[in-house]
Coordinates of C-alpha atoms and ligand atoms in Angstrom, one line a residue:
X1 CA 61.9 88.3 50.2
X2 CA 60.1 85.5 49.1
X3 CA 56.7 84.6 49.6
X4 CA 54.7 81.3 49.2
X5 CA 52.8 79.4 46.6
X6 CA 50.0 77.6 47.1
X7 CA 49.4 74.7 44.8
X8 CA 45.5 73.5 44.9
X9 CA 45.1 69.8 42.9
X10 CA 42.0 69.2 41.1
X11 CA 42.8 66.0 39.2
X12 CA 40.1 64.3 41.5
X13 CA 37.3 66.9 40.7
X14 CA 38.1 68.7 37.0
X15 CA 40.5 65.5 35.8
X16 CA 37.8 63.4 36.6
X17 CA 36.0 65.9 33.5
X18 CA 38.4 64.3 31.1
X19 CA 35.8 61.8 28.9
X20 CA 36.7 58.2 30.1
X21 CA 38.9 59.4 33.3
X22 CA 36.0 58.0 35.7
X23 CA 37.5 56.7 38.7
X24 CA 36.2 54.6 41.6
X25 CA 36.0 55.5 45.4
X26 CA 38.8 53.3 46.1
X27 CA 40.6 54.9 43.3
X28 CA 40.0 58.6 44.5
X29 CA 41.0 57.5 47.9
X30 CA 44.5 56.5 46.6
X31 CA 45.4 59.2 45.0
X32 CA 44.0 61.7 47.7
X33 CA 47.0 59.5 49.7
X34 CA 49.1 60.1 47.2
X35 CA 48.3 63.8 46.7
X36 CA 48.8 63.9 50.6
X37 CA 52.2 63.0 50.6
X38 CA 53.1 65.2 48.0
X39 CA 52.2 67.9 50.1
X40 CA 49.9 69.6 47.9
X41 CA 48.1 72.5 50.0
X42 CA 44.2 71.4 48.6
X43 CA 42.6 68.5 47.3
X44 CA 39.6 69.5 45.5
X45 CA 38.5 66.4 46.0
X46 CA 35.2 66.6 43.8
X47 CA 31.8 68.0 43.4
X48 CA 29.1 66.9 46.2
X49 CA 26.1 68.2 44.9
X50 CA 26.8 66.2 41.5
X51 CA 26.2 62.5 42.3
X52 CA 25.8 60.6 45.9
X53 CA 29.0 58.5 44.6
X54 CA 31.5 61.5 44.5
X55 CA 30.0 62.8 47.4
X56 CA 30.8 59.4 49.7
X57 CA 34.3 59.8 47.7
X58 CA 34.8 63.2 49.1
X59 CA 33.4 62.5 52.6
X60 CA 35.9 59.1 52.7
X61 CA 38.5 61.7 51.4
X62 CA 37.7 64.3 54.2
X63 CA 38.0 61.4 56.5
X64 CA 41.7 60.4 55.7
X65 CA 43.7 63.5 54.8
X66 CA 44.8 65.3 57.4
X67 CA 47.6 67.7 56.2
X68 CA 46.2 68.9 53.2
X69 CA 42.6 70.9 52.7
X70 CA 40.1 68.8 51.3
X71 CA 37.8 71.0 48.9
X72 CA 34.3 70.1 47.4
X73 CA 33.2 72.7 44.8
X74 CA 29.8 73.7 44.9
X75 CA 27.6 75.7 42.1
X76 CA 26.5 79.2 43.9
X77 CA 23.0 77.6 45.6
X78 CA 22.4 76.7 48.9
X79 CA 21.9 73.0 48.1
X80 CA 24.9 72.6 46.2
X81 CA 26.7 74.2 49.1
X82 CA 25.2 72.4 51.8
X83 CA 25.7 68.9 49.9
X84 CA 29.6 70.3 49.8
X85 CA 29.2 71.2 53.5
X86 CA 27.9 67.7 54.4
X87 CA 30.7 66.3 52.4
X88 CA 33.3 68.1 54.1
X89 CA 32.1 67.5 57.7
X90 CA 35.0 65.1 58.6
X91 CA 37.9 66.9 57.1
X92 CA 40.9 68.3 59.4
X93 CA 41.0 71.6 57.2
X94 CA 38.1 71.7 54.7
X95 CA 37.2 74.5 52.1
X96 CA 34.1 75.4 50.1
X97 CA 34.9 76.3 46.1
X98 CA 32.1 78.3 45.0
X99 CA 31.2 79.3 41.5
X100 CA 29.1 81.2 39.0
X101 CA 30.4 82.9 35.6
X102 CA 30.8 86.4 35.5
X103 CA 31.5 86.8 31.2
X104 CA 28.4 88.6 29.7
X105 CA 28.1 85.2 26.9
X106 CA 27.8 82.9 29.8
X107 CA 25.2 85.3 31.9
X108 CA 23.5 86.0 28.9
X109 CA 23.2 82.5 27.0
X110 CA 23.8 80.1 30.1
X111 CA 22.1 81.7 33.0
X112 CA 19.7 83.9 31.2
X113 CA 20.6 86.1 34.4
X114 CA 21.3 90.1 35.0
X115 CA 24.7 91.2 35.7
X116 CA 23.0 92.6 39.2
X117 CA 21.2 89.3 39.6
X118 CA 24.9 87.2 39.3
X119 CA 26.9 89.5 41.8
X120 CA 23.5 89.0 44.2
X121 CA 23.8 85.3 44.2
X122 CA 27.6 85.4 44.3
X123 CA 27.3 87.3 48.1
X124 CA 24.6 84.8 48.9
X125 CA 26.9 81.8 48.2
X126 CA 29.4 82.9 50.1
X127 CA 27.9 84.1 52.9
X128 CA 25.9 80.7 53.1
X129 CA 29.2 78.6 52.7
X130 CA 30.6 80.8 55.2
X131 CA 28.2 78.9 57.6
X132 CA 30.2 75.7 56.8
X133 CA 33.9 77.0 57.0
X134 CA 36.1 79.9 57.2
X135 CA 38.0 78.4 54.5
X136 CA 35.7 80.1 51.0
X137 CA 37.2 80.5 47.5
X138 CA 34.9 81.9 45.2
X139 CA 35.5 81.3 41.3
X140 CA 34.2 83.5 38.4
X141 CA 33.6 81.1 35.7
X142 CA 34.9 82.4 32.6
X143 CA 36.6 85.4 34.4
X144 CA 39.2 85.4 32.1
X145 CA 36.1 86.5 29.3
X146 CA 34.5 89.2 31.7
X147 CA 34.4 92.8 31.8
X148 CA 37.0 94.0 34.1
X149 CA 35.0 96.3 36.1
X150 CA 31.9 94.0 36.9
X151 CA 34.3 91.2 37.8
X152 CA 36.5 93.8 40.4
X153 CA 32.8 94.5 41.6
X154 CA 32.0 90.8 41.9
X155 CA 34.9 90.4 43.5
X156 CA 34.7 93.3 46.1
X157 CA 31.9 91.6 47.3
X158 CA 32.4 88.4 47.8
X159 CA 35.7 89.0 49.8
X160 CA 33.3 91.7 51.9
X161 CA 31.3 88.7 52.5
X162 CA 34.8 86.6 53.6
X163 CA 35.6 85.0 50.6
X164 CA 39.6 83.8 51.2
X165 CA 41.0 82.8 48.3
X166 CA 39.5 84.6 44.4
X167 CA 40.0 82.3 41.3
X168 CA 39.7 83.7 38.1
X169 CA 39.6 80.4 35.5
X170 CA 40.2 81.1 31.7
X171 CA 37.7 78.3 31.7
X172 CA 37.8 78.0 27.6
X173 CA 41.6 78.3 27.3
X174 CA 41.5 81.2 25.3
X175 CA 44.2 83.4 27.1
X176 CA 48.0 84.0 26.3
X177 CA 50.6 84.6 28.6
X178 CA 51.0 87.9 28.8
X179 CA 47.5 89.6 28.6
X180 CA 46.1 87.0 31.2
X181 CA 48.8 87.9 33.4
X182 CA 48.0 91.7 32.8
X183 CA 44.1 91.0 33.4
X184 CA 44.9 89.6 36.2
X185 CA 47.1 92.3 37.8
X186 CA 44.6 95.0 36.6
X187 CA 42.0 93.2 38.0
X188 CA 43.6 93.3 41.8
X189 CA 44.7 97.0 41.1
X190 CA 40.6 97.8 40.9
X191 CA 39.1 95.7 43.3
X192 CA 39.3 97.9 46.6
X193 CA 39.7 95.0 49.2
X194 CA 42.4 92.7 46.9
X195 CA 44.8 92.2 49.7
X196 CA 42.4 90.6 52.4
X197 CA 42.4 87.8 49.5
X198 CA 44.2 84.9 48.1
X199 CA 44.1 85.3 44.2
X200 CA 44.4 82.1 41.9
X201 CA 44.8 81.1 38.5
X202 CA 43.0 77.9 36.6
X203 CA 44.1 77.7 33.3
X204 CA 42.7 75.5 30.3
X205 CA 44.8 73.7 28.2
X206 CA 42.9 74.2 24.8
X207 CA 45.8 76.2 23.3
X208 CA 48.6 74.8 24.7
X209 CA 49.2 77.3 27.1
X210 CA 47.7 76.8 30.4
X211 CA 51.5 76.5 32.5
X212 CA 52.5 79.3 30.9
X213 CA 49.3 81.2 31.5
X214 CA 49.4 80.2 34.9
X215 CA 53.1 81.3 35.4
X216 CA 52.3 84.8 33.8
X217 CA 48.8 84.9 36.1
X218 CA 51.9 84.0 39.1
X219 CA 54.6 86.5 37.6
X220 CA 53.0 89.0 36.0
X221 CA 49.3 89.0 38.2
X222 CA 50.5 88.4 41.6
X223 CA 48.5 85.5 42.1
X224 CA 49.6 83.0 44.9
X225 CA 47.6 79.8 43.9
X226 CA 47.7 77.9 41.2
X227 CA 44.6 75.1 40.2
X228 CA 46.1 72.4 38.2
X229 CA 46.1 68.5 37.9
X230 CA 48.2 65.5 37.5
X231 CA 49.7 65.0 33.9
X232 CA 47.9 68.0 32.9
X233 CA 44.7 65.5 33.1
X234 CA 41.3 67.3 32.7
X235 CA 38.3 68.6 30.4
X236 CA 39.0 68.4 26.4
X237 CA 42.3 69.6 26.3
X238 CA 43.4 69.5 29.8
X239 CA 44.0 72.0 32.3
X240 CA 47.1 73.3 33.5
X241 CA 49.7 70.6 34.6
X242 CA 51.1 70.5 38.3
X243 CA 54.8 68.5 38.3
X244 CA 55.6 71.5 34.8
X245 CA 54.1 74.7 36.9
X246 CA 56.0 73.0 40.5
X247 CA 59.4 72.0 38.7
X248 CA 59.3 75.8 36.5
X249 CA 58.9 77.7 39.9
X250 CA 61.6 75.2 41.6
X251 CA 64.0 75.1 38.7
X252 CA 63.7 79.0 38.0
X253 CA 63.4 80.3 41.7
X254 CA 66.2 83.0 40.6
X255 CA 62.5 84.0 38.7
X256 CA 60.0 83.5 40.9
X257 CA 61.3 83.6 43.9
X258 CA 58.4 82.0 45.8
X259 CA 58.3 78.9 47.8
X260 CA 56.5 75.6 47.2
X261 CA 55.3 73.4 49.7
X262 CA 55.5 70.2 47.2
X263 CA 57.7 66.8 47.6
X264 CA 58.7 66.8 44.1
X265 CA 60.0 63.5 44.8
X266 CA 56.8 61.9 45.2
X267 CA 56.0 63.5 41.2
X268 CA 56.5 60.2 39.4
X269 CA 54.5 58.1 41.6
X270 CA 51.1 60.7 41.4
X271 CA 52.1 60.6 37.7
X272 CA 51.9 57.0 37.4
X273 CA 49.1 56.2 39.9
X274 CA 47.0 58.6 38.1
X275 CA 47.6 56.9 34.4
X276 CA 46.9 53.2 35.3
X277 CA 44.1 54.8 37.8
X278 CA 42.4 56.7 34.5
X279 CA 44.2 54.9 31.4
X280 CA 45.4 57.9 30.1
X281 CA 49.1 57.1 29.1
X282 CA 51.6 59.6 29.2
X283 CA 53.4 60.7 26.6
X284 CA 57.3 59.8 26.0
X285 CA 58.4 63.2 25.5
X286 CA 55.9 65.0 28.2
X287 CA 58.0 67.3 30.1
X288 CA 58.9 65.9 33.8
X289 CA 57.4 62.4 33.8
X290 CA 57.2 61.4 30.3
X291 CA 59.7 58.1 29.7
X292 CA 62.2 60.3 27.8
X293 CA 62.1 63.8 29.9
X294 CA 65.8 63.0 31.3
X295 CA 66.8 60.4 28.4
X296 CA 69.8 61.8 26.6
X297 CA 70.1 60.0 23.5
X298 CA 73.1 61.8 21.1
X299 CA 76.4 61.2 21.7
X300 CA 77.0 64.9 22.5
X301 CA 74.3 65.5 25.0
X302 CA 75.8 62.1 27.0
X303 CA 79.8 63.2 26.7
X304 CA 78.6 66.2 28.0
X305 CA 76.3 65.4 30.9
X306 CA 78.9 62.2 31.8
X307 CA 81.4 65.4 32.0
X308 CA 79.3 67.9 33.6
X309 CA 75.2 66.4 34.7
X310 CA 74.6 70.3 34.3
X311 CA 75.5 70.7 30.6
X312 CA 72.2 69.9 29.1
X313 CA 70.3 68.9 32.6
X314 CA 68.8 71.6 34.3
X315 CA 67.2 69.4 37.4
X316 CA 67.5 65.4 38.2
X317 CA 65.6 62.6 37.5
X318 CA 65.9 61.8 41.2
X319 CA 64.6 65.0 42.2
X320 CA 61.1 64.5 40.2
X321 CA 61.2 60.7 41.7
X322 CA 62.6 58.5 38.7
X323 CA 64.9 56.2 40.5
X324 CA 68.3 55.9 39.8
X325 CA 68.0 52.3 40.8
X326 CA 66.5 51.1 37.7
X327 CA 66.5 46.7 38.4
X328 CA 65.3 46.0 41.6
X329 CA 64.7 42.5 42.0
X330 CA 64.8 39.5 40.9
X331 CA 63.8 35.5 41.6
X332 CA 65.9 35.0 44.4
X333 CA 64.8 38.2 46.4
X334 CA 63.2 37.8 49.5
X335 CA 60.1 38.9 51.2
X336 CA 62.1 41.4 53.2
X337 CA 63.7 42.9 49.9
X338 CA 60.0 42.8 48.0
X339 CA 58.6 44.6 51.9
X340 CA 61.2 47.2 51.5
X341 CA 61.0 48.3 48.0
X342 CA 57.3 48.4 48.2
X343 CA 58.0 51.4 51.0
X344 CA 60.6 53.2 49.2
X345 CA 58.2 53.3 46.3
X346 CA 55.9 54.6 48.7
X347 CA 53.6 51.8 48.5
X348 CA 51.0 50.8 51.3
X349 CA 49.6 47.4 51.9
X350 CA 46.8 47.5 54.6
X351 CA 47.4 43.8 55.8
X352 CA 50.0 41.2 56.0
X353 CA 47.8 39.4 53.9
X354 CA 47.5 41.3 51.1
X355 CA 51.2 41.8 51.5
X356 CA 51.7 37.7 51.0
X357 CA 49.4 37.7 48.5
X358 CA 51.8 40.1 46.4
X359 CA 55.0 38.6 47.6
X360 CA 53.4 35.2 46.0
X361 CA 52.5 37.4 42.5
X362 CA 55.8 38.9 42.9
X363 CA 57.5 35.2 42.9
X364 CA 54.9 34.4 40.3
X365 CA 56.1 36.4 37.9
X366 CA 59.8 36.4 38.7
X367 CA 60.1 33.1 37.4
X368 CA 58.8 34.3 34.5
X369 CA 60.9 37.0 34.0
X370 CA 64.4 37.7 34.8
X371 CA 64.3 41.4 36.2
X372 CA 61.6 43.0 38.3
X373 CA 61.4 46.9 38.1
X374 CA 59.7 49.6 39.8
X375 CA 57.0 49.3 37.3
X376 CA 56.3 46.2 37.4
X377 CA 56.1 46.4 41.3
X378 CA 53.3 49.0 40.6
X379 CA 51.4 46.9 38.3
X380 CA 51.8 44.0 40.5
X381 CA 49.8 46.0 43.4
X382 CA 47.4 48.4 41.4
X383 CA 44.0 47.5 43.0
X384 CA 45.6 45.5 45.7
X385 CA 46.3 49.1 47.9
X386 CA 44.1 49.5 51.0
X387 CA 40.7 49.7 50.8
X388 CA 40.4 48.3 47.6
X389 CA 37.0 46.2 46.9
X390 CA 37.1 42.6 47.0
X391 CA 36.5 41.4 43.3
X392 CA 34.2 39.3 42.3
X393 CA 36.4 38.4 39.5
X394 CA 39.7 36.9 39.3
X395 CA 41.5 35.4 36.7
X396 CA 43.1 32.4 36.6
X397 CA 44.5 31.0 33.3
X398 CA 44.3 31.3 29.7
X399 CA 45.0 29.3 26.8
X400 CA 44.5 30.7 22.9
X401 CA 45.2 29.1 19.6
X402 CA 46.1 31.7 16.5
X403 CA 47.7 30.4 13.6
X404 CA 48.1 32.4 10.3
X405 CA 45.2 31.8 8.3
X406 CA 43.1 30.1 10.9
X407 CA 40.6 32.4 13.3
X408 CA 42.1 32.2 16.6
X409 CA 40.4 31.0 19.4
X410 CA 40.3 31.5 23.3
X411 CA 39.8 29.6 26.0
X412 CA 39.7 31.8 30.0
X413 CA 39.7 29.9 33.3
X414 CA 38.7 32.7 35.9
X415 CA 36.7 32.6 39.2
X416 CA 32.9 34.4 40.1
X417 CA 33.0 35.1 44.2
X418 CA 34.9 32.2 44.4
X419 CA 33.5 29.6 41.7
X420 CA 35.3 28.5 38.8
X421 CA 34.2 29.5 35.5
X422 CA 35.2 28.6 32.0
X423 CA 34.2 30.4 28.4
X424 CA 35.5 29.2 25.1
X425 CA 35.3 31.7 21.9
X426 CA 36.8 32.1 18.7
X427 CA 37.3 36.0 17.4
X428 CA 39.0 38.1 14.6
X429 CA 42.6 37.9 16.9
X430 CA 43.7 36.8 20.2
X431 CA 42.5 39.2 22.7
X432 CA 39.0 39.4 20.3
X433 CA 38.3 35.8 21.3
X434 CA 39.1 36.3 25.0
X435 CA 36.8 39.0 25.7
X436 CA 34.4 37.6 23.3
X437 CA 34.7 34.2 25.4
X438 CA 34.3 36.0 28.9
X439 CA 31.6 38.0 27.5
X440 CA 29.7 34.8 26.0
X441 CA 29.5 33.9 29.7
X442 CA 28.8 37.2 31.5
X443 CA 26.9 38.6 28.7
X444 CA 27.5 42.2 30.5
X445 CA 26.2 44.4 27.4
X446 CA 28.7 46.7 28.0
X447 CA 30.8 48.8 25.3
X448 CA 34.3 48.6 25.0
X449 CA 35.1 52.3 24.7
X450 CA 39.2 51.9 24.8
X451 CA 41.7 49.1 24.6
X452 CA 45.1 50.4 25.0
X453 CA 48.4 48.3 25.0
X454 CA 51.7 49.5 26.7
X455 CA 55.1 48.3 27.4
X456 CA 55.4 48.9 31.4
X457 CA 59.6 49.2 31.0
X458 CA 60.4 50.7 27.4
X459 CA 63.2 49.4 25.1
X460 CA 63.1 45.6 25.7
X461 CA 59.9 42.7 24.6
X462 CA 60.7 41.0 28.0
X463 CA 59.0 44.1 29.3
X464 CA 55.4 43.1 31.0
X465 CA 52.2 44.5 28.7
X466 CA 49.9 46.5 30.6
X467 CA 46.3 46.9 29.1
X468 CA 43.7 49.4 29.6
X469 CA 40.2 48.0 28.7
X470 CA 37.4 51.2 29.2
X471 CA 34.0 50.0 29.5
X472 CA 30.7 51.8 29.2
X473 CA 27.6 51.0 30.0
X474 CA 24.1 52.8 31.5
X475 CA 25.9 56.3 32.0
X476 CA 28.5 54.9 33.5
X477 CA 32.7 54.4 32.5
X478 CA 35.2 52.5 33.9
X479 CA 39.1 51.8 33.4
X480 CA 40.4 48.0 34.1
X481 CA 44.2 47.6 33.7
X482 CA 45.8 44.4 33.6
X483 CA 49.6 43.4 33.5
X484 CA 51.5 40.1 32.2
X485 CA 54.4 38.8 30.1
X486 CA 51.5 38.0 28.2
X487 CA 49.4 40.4 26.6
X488 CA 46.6 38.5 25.6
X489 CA 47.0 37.1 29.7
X490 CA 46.9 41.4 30.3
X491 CA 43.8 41.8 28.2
X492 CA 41.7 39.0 29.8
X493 CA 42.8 40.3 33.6
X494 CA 42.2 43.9 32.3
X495 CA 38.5 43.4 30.7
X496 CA 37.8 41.2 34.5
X497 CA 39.3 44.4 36.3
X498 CA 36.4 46.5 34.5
X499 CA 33.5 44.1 34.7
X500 CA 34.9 44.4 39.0
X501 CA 34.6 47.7 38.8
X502 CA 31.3 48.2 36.7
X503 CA 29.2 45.2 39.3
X504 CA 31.1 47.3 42.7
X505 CA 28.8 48.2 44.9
X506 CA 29.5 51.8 45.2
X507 CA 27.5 54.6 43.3
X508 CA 29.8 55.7 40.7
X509 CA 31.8 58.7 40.7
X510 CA 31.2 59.8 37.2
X511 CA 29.7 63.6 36.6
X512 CA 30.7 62.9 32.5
X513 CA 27.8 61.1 31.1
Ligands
KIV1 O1 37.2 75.9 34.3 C1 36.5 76.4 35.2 O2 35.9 77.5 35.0 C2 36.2 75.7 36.4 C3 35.6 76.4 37.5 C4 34.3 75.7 37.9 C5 36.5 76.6 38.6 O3 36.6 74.5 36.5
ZN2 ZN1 38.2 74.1 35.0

């Protein structure tokens, strides 16, 4: 008989750990949507108590999901949990993650606490969140590094107290497969009350093993929920990545034999929203949504699979969401066709105005370039999707001069709410004298902590350049993207995306500096 798995998402709350992955409300908001429709069970959708931005983020959150749980975590004190509470007040289904470590280095050092003192505190947490929601997961940070028998006792308790669903995080990434998976069994086999809970992995990725710690916490433990994240995204190394653990329990059910709620198809699209969305490119040869997961590039490997798919593929592109239908569109497609595509891609424009306005970038660019993919179509409406704050800065042309020799020189056209601007600068290379020229004008004193450059469609120069320019300044990160033919044109929009994003009126989101 087979039972179910629950898969609990925390790319908004621990991915938003990873240095530089700081994300707007607006950005949290889409892929909360996103999340949604892939049917995770929870969103963890932040941490309330940490900053008034991710608590609006998780309140806006609670206000728009409706089939999956939204989930604040909260440290194990009544104003953390209230905050989470407060946050959480508008959800449909709403849950309260509560934490404090259990491992004797993290009592000792961190908390400077008892044992008695932590399992006291640990009952009081709950049985305050309890106040909020029926819905209570209790974590023991750095379980995995705990004495067995406190931790059962911890445990006992706060599932006495009503605590639903027991994580145990190897918070450092220090476990293997096979004795996490034992801890984790031995740990239900000596906690009294283990079957009136839920119990859940959260694996680190500092080793390379948090899927496969996960799966062996699943197999081997018993547990029935797994924390993990988009691309694997989260603090240092990452944490355990959601489209490997989903698509290993899928492909491998003969295994596993558990069910899971997710819409694999809907895989790619989190996986790409949540790269532009951060700037953390994914790499080629990631398993599931890297560029070359399904690629088959010997001669052998495509006889075979042209014979027989099944001969070196063990699940479809299609299935994780690539699309079979590779070019789309082109210049002589129509509104209807661009309308169309932009829903089978799962895309949502909250106006007919903003859905004109892409149409027109959409014609903009196909004269420009012979064949539209999906990718393109997803750069052409990242930060144009629903709720999205009006920019204050657009772009609107470019010329640059670099000859070999000679220092090049820049020269951006762009509009300030709605007043043209022009900034002239020279610089070590092209893209050097456009931000240099922008930045003579807006003189923003922020750093520039990343510029990335990245082919949107592999294998061809025709393809568009998407940029990532990551900008720091007073505590706070940001991530602009821009796309073009042109990737000096990408770099300009890109560094006007982030100087948006750093002047937006919302509180930022950003518990990493
Ligand atoms: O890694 C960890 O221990 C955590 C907990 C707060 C759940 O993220
Ligand atoms: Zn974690």
């Amino acid at each position: 008989m087979s039972d179910r798995l629950i898969i609990f998402d925390t790319t908004l709350r621990d991915g938003e750990q990873s240095p530089g992955a700081s994300m707007t409300r607006e950005e949290k908001i889409r892929i909360a949507k996103q999340l949604e429709k892939l049917r995770v069970d929870v969103i963890e959708a932040g941490f309330a108590a940490s900053s008034n931005g991710d608590f609006e983020s998780i309140k806006a959150i609670a206000s728009v999901v409706k089939d999956s749980t939204v989930c604040s975590l909260a440290r194990a004190n009544d104003k953390d949990i209230s905050r989470a509470g407060d946050a959480l007040a508008p959800a449909e289904r709403r849950r309260i993650h509560t934490f404090i470590a259990t491992s004797p280095l993290h009592m000792q050092v961190k908390l400077r606490m008892s044992p008695d003192q932590v399992l006291e505190q640990a009952i009081r947490a709950v049985r305050f969140a309890r106040q909020y929601t029926d819905d209570v997961e209790f974590s023991a940070e750095d379980g995995y590094r705990s004495e067995l028998p406190f931790l059962a006792k911890v445990c006992e308790a706060v599932i006495k107290e009503g605590a639903r669903t027991i994580n145990i995080p190897d918070t450092v990434g220090y476990a293997v497969p096979s004795l996490y998976g034992d801890f984790i069994r031995q740990l239900r086999e000596l906690t009294p009350n283990s079957d009136q809970a839920v119990w859940s992995v959260h694996c680190h990725n500092d080793l390379g093993m948090a899927v496969a710690n996960s799966l062996a916490g699943v197999s081997i433990g018993g547990a029935r929920q797994v924390e993990c994240t988009i691309n694997g995204l989260g603090e240092r190394a990452g944490n355990c990545s959601l489209e490997e653990v989903v698509m290993a329990v899928k492909t491998r059910r003969d295994f596993f034999d558990l069910d899971v709620g997710i819409d694999t198809r809907q895989i790619v699209t989190a996986s790409k929203l949540v790269s532009n969305i951060t700037g953390f490119v994914v790499q080629p040869n990631k398993a599931i949504v890297g560029a070359n997961a399904f690629a088959h590039a010997s001669g052998i490997h495509q006889d075979g699979v042209l014979k027989a798919r099944q001969t070196y593929e063990i699940m479809t592109a299609e299935d994780v969401g690539w699309s079979a239908n590779k070019i789309v569109l082109g210049k002589l497609s129509g509104r209807n066709a661009f309308k169309q595509r932009l829903e089978a891609l799962g895309i949502q424009l909250d106006s007919e105005q903003a859905l004109n306005d892409a149409f027109q970038r959409f014609k903009d660019l196909a004269d420009r370039k012979a064949e539209i993919f999906d990718e393109d179509i997803h750069a052409l409406v990242s930060g144009e999707v629903a709720g999205e704050d009006p920019e204050q800065y657009r772009f609107i042309a470019l010329s640059q001069r670099s000859e070999t020799g000679e220092r090049p020189t820049a020269r951006v056209v762009y509009s300030v709410n709605g007043a043209e601007q022009t900034a002239e600068s020279e610089g070590n290379g092209p893209v050097d004298a456009t931000v240099k020229a922008i930045e003579s004008v807006e003189q923003s004193g922020a750093e520039l902590l990343l510029f990335s450059v990245n082919g949107i469609t592999s294998g061809t120069t025709e393809s568009q350049g998407e940029v990532t320019m990551r900008l720091q300044k007073a505590g706070r990160i940001v991530n602009g993207v821009g796309a073009d033919p042109d990737i000096v044109v990408a770099s300009a929009k890109a560094y006007l995306s982030a100087l948006n994003k750093l002047r937006s009126k919302h509180e930022k989101v950003n518990p990493q500096v």
